[in-house]
PDB file of C-alpha atoms in Angstrom:
ATOM      1  CA  UNK A  77       0.000   0.000   0.000  1.00 67.00           C
ATOM      2  CA  UNK A  78       1.413   3.414  -0.971  1.00 80.00           C
ATOM      3  CA  UNK A  79       1.927   6.341   1.384  1.00 87.00           C
ATOM      4  CA  UNK A  80       0.422   9.818   1.155  1.00 92.00           C
ATOM      5  CA  UNK A  81       2.516  12.503  -0.532  1.00 95.00           C
ATOM      6  CA  UNK A  82       3.735  15.724   1.080  1.00 97.00           C
ATOM      7  CA  UNK A  83       2.876  19.227  -0.126  1.00 97.00           C
ATOM      8  CA  UNK A  84       5.420  21.987   0.467  1.00 97.00           C
ATOM      9  CA  UNK A  85       4.640  25.706   0.408  1.00 97.00           C
ATOM     10  CA  UNK A  86       6.120  28.942   1.734  1.00 97.00           C
ATOM     11  CA  UNK A  87       4.155  31.379   3.893  1.00 97.00           C
ATOM     12  CA  UNK A  88       5.538  34.912   3.593  1.00 96.00           C
ATOM     13  CA  UNK A  89       4.641  38.250   5.128  1.00 94.00           C
ATOM     14  CA  UNK A  90       6.027  41.380   6.721  1.00 92.00           C
ATOM     15  CA  UNK A  91       4.390  40.941  10.125  1.00 94.00           C
ATOM     16  CA  UNK A  92       2.867  38.044  12.049  1.00 96.00           C
ATOM     17  CA  UNK A  93       0.881  37.572  15.234  1.00 95.00           C
ATOM     18  CA  UNK A  94       0.096  34.029  16.403  1.00 95.00           C
ATOM     19  CA  UNK A  95      -1.616  34.756  19.689  1.00 93.00           C
ATOM     20  CA  UNK A  96      -0.659  32.651  22.698  1.00 93.00           C
ATOM     21  CA  UNK A  97      -3.797  30.972  23.962  1.00 88.00           C
ATOM     22  CA  UNK A  98      -2.987  31.550  27.642  1.00 85.00           C
ATOM     23  CA  UNK A  99      -2.535  35.352  27.444  1.00 82.00           C
ATOM     24  CA  UNK A 100      -5.206  37.768  28.653  1.00 77.00           C
ATOM     25  CA  UNK A 101      -5.052  41.543  28.213  1.00 75.00           C
ATOM     26  CA  UNK A 102      -1.561  41.519  26.674  1.00 80.00           C
ATOM     27  CA  UNK A 103      -1.641  39.860  23.250  1.00 89.00           C
ATOM     28  CA  UNK A 104       1.606  37.877  23.158  1.00 92.00           C
ATOM     29  CA  UNK A 105       2.629  35.913  20.063  1.00 95.00           C
ATOM     30  CA  UNK A 106       4.335  32.674  19.181  1.00 94.00           C
ATOM     31  CA  UNK A 107       7.343  32.951  16.889  1.00 95.00           C
ATOM     32  CA  UNK A 108       5.829  30.574  14.310  1.00 96.00           C
ATOM     33  CA  UNK A 109       2.356  29.283  13.428  1.00 96.00           C
ATOM     34  CA  UNK A 110       1.093  26.541  15.788  1.00 95.00           C
ATOM     35  CA  UNK A 111      -0.736  23.480  14.400  1.00 95.00           C
ATOM     36  CA  UNK A 112      -4.129  25.113  14.963  1.00 94.00           C
ATOM     37  CA  UNK A 113      -3.099  28.228  12.984  1.00 95.00           C
ATOM     38  CA  UNK A 114      -1.837  26.087  10.090  1.00 96.00           C
ATOM     39  CA  UNK A 115      -5.137  24.175  10.057  1.00 95.00           C
ATOM     40  CA  UNK A 116      -7.054  27.477  10.035  1.00 94.00           C
ATOM     41  CA  UNK A 117      -4.879  28.846   7.239  1.00 96.00           C
ATOM     42  CA  UNK A 118      -5.558  25.833   5.008  1.00 97.00           C
ATOM     43  CA  UNK A 119      -9.252  25.832   5.921  1.00 95.00           C
ATOM     44  CA  UNK A 120      -9.378  29.503   4.921  1.00 95.00           C
ATOM     45  CA  UNK A 121      -7.940  28.988   1.439  1.00 96.00           C
ATOM     46  CA  UNK A 122     -10.493  26.187   0.970  1.00 96.00           C
ATOM     47  CA  UNK A 123     -13.317  28.490   2.086  1.00 95.00           C
ATOM     48  CA  UNK A 124     -14.475  26.382   5.037  1.00 93.00           C
ATOM     49  CA  UNK A 125     -16.695  27.995   7.645  1.00 91.00           C
ATOM     50  CA  UNK A 126     -15.286  28.979  11.034  1.00 87.00           C
ATOM     51  CA  UNK A 127     -15.251  26.117  13.580  1.00 86.00           C
ATOM     52  CA  UNK A 128     -16.436  23.614  10.950  1.00 90.00           C
ATOM     53  CA  UNK A 129     -13.090  22.000  10.138  1.00 92.00           C
ATOM     54  CA  UNK A 130     -11.592  20.850  13.453  1.00 90.00           C
ATOM     55  CA  UNK A 131     -12.214  17.163  12.854  1.00 90.00           C
ATOM     56  CA  UNK A 132     -11.179  17.388   9.187  1.00 93.00           C
ATOM     57  CA  UNK A 133      -7.802  18.817  10.231  1.00 93.00           C
ATOM     58  CA  UNK A 134      -7.313  16.860  13.449  1.00 91.00           C
ATOM     59  CA  UNK A 135      -4.164  14.777  13.968  1.00 90.00           C
ATOM     60  CA  UNK A 136      -5.949  11.636  12.788  1.00 91.00           C
ATOM     61  CA  UNK A 137      -6.494  13.218   9.346  1.00 93.00           C
ATOM     62  CA  UNK A 138      -3.869  15.930   8.876  1.00 95.00           C
ATOM     63  CA  UNK A 139      -0.130  16.233   9.569  1.00 96.00           C
ATOM     64  CA  UNK A 140       1.884  19.411   9.292  1.00 96.00           C
ATOM     65  CA  UNK A 141       5.385  20.664  10.010  1.00 97.00           C
ATOM     66  CA  UNK A 142       6.871  24.156   9.954  1.00 97.00           C
ATOM     67  CA  UNK A 143      10.388  25.334   9.171  1.00 97.00           C
ATOM     68  CA  UNK A 144      11.500  28.853  10.121  1.00 95.00           C
ATOM     69  CA  UNK A 145      13.369  30.132   7.060  1.00 93.00           C
ATOM     70  CA  UNK A 146      14.173  33.621   8.364  1.00 91.00           C
ATOM     71  CA  UNK A 147      15.477  34.489  11.851  1.00 90.00           C
ATOM     72  CA  UNK A 148      12.697  36.097  13.890  1.00 91.00           C
ATOM     73  CA  UNK A 149      12.357  38.612  16.671  1.00 90.00           C
ATOM     74  CA  UNK A 150       9.414  40.075  18.539  1.00 92.00           C
ATOM     75  CA  UNK A 151       8.442  43.641  19.348  1.00 92.00           C
ATOM     76  CA  UNK A 152       5.616  45.174  21.336  1.00 92.00           C
ATOM     77  CA  UNK A 153       3.269  47.828  19.965  1.00 90.00           C
ATOM     78  CA  UNK A 154       0.229  49.350  21.650  1.00 87.00           C
ATOM     79  CA  UNK A 155      -3.079  49.014  19.802  1.00 85.00           C
ATOM     80  CA  UNK A 156      -6.199  51.088  20.444  1.00 83.00           C
ATOM     81  CA  UNK A 157      -9.390  49.056  20.838  1.00 80.00           C
ATOM     82  CA  UNK A 158     -12.951  50.205  21.455  1.00 79.00           C
ATOM     83  CA  UNK A 159     -13.864  49.651  25.096  1.00 79.00           C
ATOM     84  CA  UNK A 160     -16.884  47.342  24.839  1.00 79.00           C
ATOM     85  CA  UNK A 161     -18.805  45.708  27.670  1.00 80.00           C
ATOM     86  CA  UNK A 162     -22.249  45.556  26.057  1.00 78.00           C
ATOM     87  CA  UNK A 163     -23.545  45.864  22.453  1.00 78.00           C
ATOM     88  CA  UNK A 164     -24.447  49.501  23.031  1.00 74.00           C
ATOM     89  CA  UNK A 165     -20.759  50.323  23.616  1.00 73.00           C
ATOM     90  CA  UNK A 166     -19.834  49.688  19.975  1.00 72.00           C
ATOM     91  CA  UNK A 167     -20.501  53.378  19.236  1.00 73.00           C
ATOM     92  CA  UNK A 168     -17.506  54.238  21.456  1.00 66.00           C
ATOM     93  CA  UNK A 169     -19.563  55.685  24.320  1.00 65.00           C
ATOM     94  CA  UNK A 170     -17.048  54.271  26.799  1.00 73.00           C
ATOM     95  CA  UNK A 171     -14.047  55.449  24.818  1.00 74.00           C
ATOM     96  CA  UNK A 172     -11.076  53.275  23.899  1.00 78.00           C
ATOM     97  CA  UNK A 173      -8.565  51.073  25.653  1.00 81.00           C
ATOM     98  CA  UNK A 174      -4.922  50.425  24.821  1.00 85.00           C
ATOM     99  CA  UNK A 175      -3.669  46.846  24.657  1.00 85.00           C
ATOM    100  CA  UNK A 176      -0.040  45.694  24.260  1.00 89.00           C
ATOM    101  CA  UNK A 177       0.245  43.700  21.039  1.00 91.00           C
ATOM    102  CA  UNK A 178       3.302  41.560  20.252  1.00 94.00           C
ATOM    103  CA  UNK A 179       4.380  41.388  16.617  1.00 94.00           C
ATOM    104  CA  UNK A 180       6.783  38.920  14.988  1.00 94.00           C
ATOM    105  CA  UNK A 181       9.161  40.394  12.401  1.00 92.00           C
ATOM    106  CA  UNK A 182      12.312  39.404  10.568  1.00 91.00           C
ATOM    107  CA  UNK A 183      15.279  39.759  12.906  1.00 87.00           C
ATOM    108  CA  UNK A 184      17.400  41.529  10.309  1.00 81.00           C
ATOM    109  CA  UNK A 185      16.147  44.679   8.592  1.00 72.00           C
ATOM    110  CA  UNK A 186      16.776  45.771   5.027  1.00 68.00           C
ATOM    111  CA  UNK A 187      17.259  49.508   4.481  1.00 59.00           C
ATOM    112  CA  UNK A 188      15.730  49.470   1.003  1.00 54.00           C
ATOM    113  CA  UNK A 189      12.549  47.522   1.727  1.00 56.00           C
ATOM    114  CA  UNK A 190      10.710  45.677   4.457  1.00 60.00           C
ATOM    115  CA  UNK A 191      12.343  42.375   5.310  1.00 81.00           C
ATOM    116  CA  UNK A 192       9.913  39.506   4.958  1.00 88.00           C
ATOM    117  CA  UNK A 193       9.174  36.684   7.331  1.00 93.00           C
ATOM    118  CA  UNK A 194       9.180  33.285   5.691  1.00 94.00           C
ATOM    119  CA  UNK A 195       7.982  29.928   6.982  1.00 96.00           C
ATOM    120  CA  UNK A 196       8.024  26.686   5.029  1.00 97.00           C
ATOM    121  CA  UNK A 197       5.013  24.455   5.606  1.00 98.00           C
ATOM    122  CA  UNK A 198       4.925  20.701   5.011  1.00 98.00           C
ATOM    123  CA  UNK A 199       1.420  19.236   4.697  1.00 97.00           C
ATOM    124  CA  UNK A 200      -0.273  15.903   4.129  1.00 96.00           C
ATOM    125  CA  UNK A 201      -3.898  14.810   4.420  1.00 96.00           C
ATOM    126  CA  UNK A 202      -5.531  11.405   4.772  1.00 94.00           C
ATOM    127  CA  UNK A 203      -8.399  12.267   2.397  1.00 93.00           C
ATOM    128  CA  UNK A 204      -7.179  12.046  -1.229  1.00 94.00           C
ATOM    129  CA  UNK A 205      -9.839  14.429  -2.511  1.00 94.00           C
ATOM    130  CA  UNK A 206      -9.073  17.024   0.147  1.00 95.00           C
ATOM    131  CA  UNK A 207      -5.329  16.648  -0.490  1.00 95.00           C
ATOM    132  CA  UNK A 208      -5.878  17.205  -4.211  1.00 96.00           C
ATOM    133  CA  UNK A 209      -8.014  20.290  -3.564  1.00 96.00           C
ATOM    134  CA  UNK A 210      -5.342  21.804  -1.301  1.00 97.00           C
ATOM    135  CA  UNK A 211      -2.685  21.043  -3.922  1.00 97.00           C
ATOM    136  CA  UNK A 212      -4.652  22.636  -6.767  1.00 97.00           C
ATOM    137  CA  UNK A 213      -5.386  25.790  -4.790  1.00 96.00           C
ATOM    138  CA  UNK A 214      -1.733  26.159  -3.814  1.00 97.00           C
ATOM    139  CA  UNK A 215      -0.454  25.636  -7.359  1.00 97.00           C
ATOM    140  CA  UNK A 216      -2.989  28.012  -8.942  1.00 95.00           C
ATOM    141  CA  UNK A 217      -3.051  30.456  -5.992  1.00 94.00           C
ATOM    142  CA  UNK A 218      -6.850  30.420  -6.068  1.00 94.00           C
ATOM    143  CA  UNK A 219      -7.797  31.025  -2.452  1.00 96.00           C
ATOM    144  CA  UNK A 220     -11.305  31.602  -1.121  1.00 96.00           C
ATOM    145  CA  UNK A 221      -9.950  33.680   1.769  1.00 95.00           C
ATOM    146  CA  UNK A 222      -6.551  35.383   1.521  1.00 95.00           C
ATOM    147  CA  UNK A 223      -3.665  33.859   3.476  1.00 96.00           C
ATOM    148  CA  UNK A 224      -2.582  35.709   6.599  1.00 94.00           C
ATOM    149  CA  UNK A 225      -0.043  35.234   9.367  1.00 95.00           C
ATOM    150  CA  UNK A 226      -2.170  34.691  12.458  1.00 94.00           C
ATOM    151  CA  UNK A 227      -4.521  37.690  12.233  1.00 91.00           C
ATOM    152  CA  UNK A 228      -6.254  39.298   9.263  1.00 90.00           C
ATOM    153  CA  UNK A 229      -4.206  42.499   9.647  1.00 90.00           C
ATOM    154  CA  UNK A 230      -1.044  40.519   8.840  1.00 93.00           C
ATOM    155  CA  UNK A 231      -1.735  39.534   5.249  1.00 94.00           C
ATOM    156  CA  UNK A 232       0.715  37.190   3.564  1.00 94.00           C
ATOM    157  CA  UNK A 233       1.406  35.066   0.531  1.00 95.00           C
ATOM    158  CA  UNK A 234       1.339  31.307   0.070  1.00 96.00           C
ATOM    159  CA  UNK A 235       3.690  30.052  -2.635  1.00 96.00           C
ATOM    160  CA  UNK A 236       3.729  26.455  -3.806  1.00 97.00           C
ATOM    161  CA  UNK A 237       7.239  24.964  -3.607  1.00 96.00           C
ATOM    162  CA  UNK A 238       6.749  21.336  -4.588  1.00 95.00           C
ATOM    163  CA  UNK A 239       5.443  17.876  -3.808  1.00 96.00           C
ATOM    164  CA  UNK A 240       7.251  14.807  -2.532  1.00 95.00           C
ATOM    165  CA  UNK A 241       5.875  11.370  -3.315  1.00 93.00           C
ATOM    166  CA  UNK A 242       5.333   9.355  -0.154  1.00 91.00           C
ATOM    167  CA  UNK A 243       7.280   6.412  -1.539  1.00 89.00           C
ATOM    168  CA  UNK A 244      10.325   8.692  -2.017  1.00 92.00           C
ATOM    169  CA  UNK A 245      10.503   9.679   1.653  1.00 93.00           C
ATOM    170  CA  UNK A 246      13.445   8.203   3.559  1.00 93.00           C
ATOM    171  CA  UNK A 247      13.124   7.497   7.277  1.00 92.00           C
ATOM    172  CA  UNK A 248      15.950   8.197   9.722  1.00 92.00           C
ATOM    173  CA  UNK A 249      15.627   5.565  12.474  1.00 87.00           C
ATOM    174  CA  UNK A 250      14.549   6.611  15.960  1.00 88.00           C
ATOM    175  CA  UNK A 251      17.500   7.219  18.274  1.00 88.00           C
ATOM    176  CA  UNK A 252      19.929   8.215  15.519  1.00 91.00           C
ATOM    177  CA  UNK A 253      21.373  11.693  16.112  1.00 92.00           C
ATOM    178  CA  UNK A 254      20.661  14.075  13.260  1.00 93.00           C
ATOM    179  CA  UNK A 255      19.779  17.645  12.382  1.00 93.00           C
ATOM    180  CA  UNK A 256      16.070  18.386  11.975  1.00 96.00           C
ATOM    181  CA  UNK A 257      15.157  21.505   9.993  1.00 96.00           C
ATOM    182  CA  UNK A 258      11.655  21.950  11.393  1.00 96.00           C
ATOM    183  CA  UNK A 259      10.209  22.848  14.756  1.00 96.00           C
ATOM    184  CA  UNK A 260       9.713  19.755  16.933  1.00 95.00           C
ATOM    185  CA  UNK A 261       7.923  18.854  20.143  1.00 95.00           C
ATOM    186  CA  UNK A 262       9.931  18.423  23.343  1.00 94.00           C
ATOM    187  CA  UNK A 263       8.457  14.924  23.732  1.00 93.00           C
ATOM    188  CA  UNK A 264       9.930  13.875  20.379  1.00 93.00           C
ATOM    189  CA  UNK A 265      13.517  14.516  21.530  1.00 94.00           C
ATOM    190  CA  UNK A 266      15.357  11.684  23.222  1.00 93.00           C
ATOM    191  CA  UNK A 267      16.383  12.585  26.766  1.00 91.00           C
ATOM    192  CA  UNK A 268      19.851  14.166  27.120  1.00 90.00           C
ATOM    193  CA  UNK A 269      20.478  14.060  23.356  1.00 90.00           C
ATOM    194  CA  UNK A 270      19.937  17.752  22.484  1.00 89.00           C
ATOM    195  CA  UNK A 271      23.179  19.365  21.362  1.00 81.00           C
ATOM    196  CA  UNK A 272      23.981  22.241  23.742  1.00 79.00           C
ATOM    197  CA  UNK A 273      27.380  23.854  23.249  1.00 70.00           C
ATOM    198  CA  UNK A 274      28.299  27.341  24.427  1.00 66.00           C
ATOM    199  CA  UNK A 275      30.450  27.897  21.348  1.00 63.00           C
ATOM    200  CA  UNK A 276      27.827  26.729  18.849  1.00 70.00           C
ATOM    201  CA  UNK A 277      25.808  29.957  18.752  1.00 75.00           C
ATOM    202  CA  UNK A 278      22.550  27.968  18.836  1.00 81.00           C
ATOM    203  CA  UNK A 279      19.643  29.568  20.700  1.00 86.00           C
ATOM    204  CA  UNK A 280      16.866  27.125  21.519  1.00 90.00           C
ATOM    205  CA  UNK A 281      13.475  28.475  22.616  1.00 92.00           C
ATOM    206  CA  UNK A 282      10.570  26.482  24.047  1.00 93.00           C
ATOM    207  CA  UNK A 283       6.916  27.374  23.456  1.00 92.00           C
ATOM    208  CA  UNK A 284       3.774  25.679  24.790  1.00 94.00           C
ATOM    209  CA  UNK A 285       1.206  25.654  22.002  1.00 94.00           C
ATOM    210  CA  UNK A 286      -2.293  24.390  21.171  1.00 92.00           C
ATOM    211  CA  UNK A 287      -2.470  21.314  18.949  1.00 93.00           C
ATOM    212  CA  UNK A 288      -6.190  20.624  18.594  1.00 91.00           C
ATOM    213  CA  UNK A 289      -9.638  22.030  19.370  1.00 85.00           C
ATOM    214  CA  UNK A 290     -12.895  20.122  19.650  1.00 84.00           C
ATOM    215  CA  UNK A 291     -16.075  21.110  17.805  1.00 80.00           C
ATOM    216  CA  UNK A 292     -16.904  23.639  20.543  1.00 82.00           C
ATOM    217  CA  UNK A 293     -13.516  25.346  20.110  1.00 83.00           C
ATOM    218  CA  UNK A 294     -12.281  24.052  23.451  1.00 85.00           C
ATOM    219  CA  UNK A 295      -8.617  23.151  23.657  1.00 88.00           C
ATOM    220  CA  UNK A 296      -8.175  19.370  23.808  1.00 88.00           C
ATOM    221  CA  UNK A 297      -4.404  19.034  23.421  1.00 90.00           C
ATOM    222  CA  UNK A 298      -1.357  21.239  23.909  1.00 91.00           C
ATOM    223  CA  UNK A 299       2.358  20.489  23.598  1.00 93.00           C
ATOM    224  CA  UNK A 300       5.720  22.122  24.232  1.00 95.00           C
ATOM    225  CA  UNK A 301       7.714  22.794  21.063  1.00 96.00           C
ATOM    226  CA  UNK A 302      11.348  23.704  20.508  1.00 95.00           C
ATOM    227  CA  UNK A 303      12.834  25.898  17.802  1.00 94.00           C
ATOM    228  CA  UNK A 304      16.197  27.483  17.084  1.00 91.00           C
ATOM    229  CA  UNK A 305      15.954  31.271  17.010  1.00 86.00           C
ATOM    230  CA  UNK A 306      18.208  31.752  13.976  1.00 85.00           C
ATOM    231  CA  UNK A 307      16.540  28.990  11.970  1.00 84.00           C
ATOM    232  CA  UNK A 308      19.572  26.689  12.184  1.00 87.00           C
ATOM    233  CA  UNK A 309      17.649  23.530  13.011  1.00 90.00           C
ATOM    234  CA  UNK A 310      17.761  21.195  15.987  1.00 93.00           C
ATOM    235  CA  UNK A 311      20.564  18.701  16.607  1.00 92.00           C
ATOM    236  CA  UNK A 312      19.398  15.700  18.653  1.00 93.00           C
ATOM    237  CA  UNK A 313      18.273  12.081  18.641  1.00 94.00           C
ATOM    238  CA  UNK A 314      14.528  11.641  18.261  1.00 94.00           C
ATOM    239  CA  UNK A 315      11.893   9.264  19.605  1.00 92.00           C
ATOM    240  CA  UNK A 316       9.747   9.687  16.485  1.00 90.00           C
ATOM    241  CA  UNK A 317      10.363   9.056  12.784  1.00 89.00           C
ATOM    242  CA  UNK A 318      12.424  11.762  11.071  1.00 94.00           C
ATOM    243  CA  UNK A 319      11.407  12.144   7.434  1.00 95.00           C
ATOM    244  CA  UNK A 320      14.223  12.942   5.016  1.00 96.00           C
ATOM    245  CA  UNK A 321      13.035  14.464   1.745  1.00 95.00           C
ATOM    246  CA  UNK A 322      14.554  16.033  -1.358  1.00 92.00           C
ATOM    247  CA  UNK A 323      13.414  19.529  -2.409  1.00 90.00           C
ATOM    248  CA  UNK A 324      15.110  21.159  -5.403  1.00 83.00           C
ATOM    249  CA  UNK A 325      18.500  19.542  -4.784  1.00 86.00           C
ATOM    250  CA  UNK A 326      18.225  20.141  -1.041  1.00 91.00           C
ATOM    251  CA  UNK A 327      17.801  17.502   1.639  1.00 94.00           C
ATOM    252  CA  UNK A 328      15.413  18.457   4.421  1.00 96.00           C
ATOM    253  CA  UNK A 329      14.790  16.488   7.616  1.00 96.00           C
ATOM    254  CA  UNK A 330      11.376  17.102   9.149  1.00 96.00           C
ATOM    255  CA  UNK A 331       9.235  15.888  12.030  1.00 95.00           C
ATOM    256  CA  UNK A 332       5.494  16.400  12.244  1.00 95.00           C
ATOM    257  CA  UNK A 333       4.022  18.731  14.852  1.00 95.00           C
ATOM    258  CA  UNK A 334       1.521  15.962  15.604  1.00 93.00           C
ATOM    259  CA  UNK A 335       2.481  12.826  17.513  1.00 87.00           C
ATOM    260  CA  UNK A 336       3.073   9.920  15.110  1.00 86.00           C
ATOM    261  CA  UNK A 337       4.561   6.444  15.381  1.00 78.00           C
ATOM    262  CA  UNK A 338       7.030   4.579  13.160  1.00 73.00           C
ATOM    263  CA  UNK A 339       4.117   2.866  11.402  1.00 76.00           C
ATOM    264  CA  UNK A 340       1.996   5.936  10.638  1.00 84.00           C
ATOM    265  CA  UNK A 341       4.539   8.618   9.706  1.00 85.00           C
ATOM    266  CA  UNK A 342       2.439   9.057   6.532  1.00 87.00           C
ATOM    267  CA  UNK A 343      -1.138   8.099   5.794  1.00 85.00           C
ATOM    268  CA  UNK A 344      -1.780   4.892   3.864  1.00 78.00           C
ATOM    269  CA  UNK A 345      -3.486   5.389   0.513  1.00 67.00           C
TER     270      UNK A 345
END
């Protein structure tokens, strides 16, 4: 039985805000899109209604991985919001309120133009028809709703990069030390195997992120993820399958943001 293929696309934009689910009045952001944001992004380009797609893009049907292609940094701006307690307050009778708002930008600026953020997304879906629809929309750039980086004010672009046949994916065995190019969960890293050297210049950051919602938009699963701030990848031994793929003469090693076993690293077709 053959394995599902992998779609690869780049998400680009000048600004991003992937709100941390546990923040209150201060809108803090993750440095990269969590699994729920990636699911919402794909649901948006397909034109699916809000809160209607959680099962369709749950971990039993949809895998995704994210690679940070540009070093990122965060900055805080203050945003003015209307102070609303009841529907009658929409006409600004109670004035406005200022809320700190964290924005993700490219770490290095370009004097001539805005420096873009860029994330590479790796996607696969269990449903062949849904996979084909996602592929066609990415290739033709025919999106029902425009792509954005977390919030609608941070518009972006989705560019199709390529497709890797599932049968062409090589698997690096669990426990073998290697470099992974994508963000990975803390649980996927073998204990005491993460490469930490003071002279390496690597800066690892941990984020706790939502993985799935139920149909009522209640959080059902969260995980801690690790990324390298400069986009240099993660050097460790892993408890999960590491997928090695070829993209335009480049070899990329990825792990899914969802929890998978050695037998279900791709969906069976």
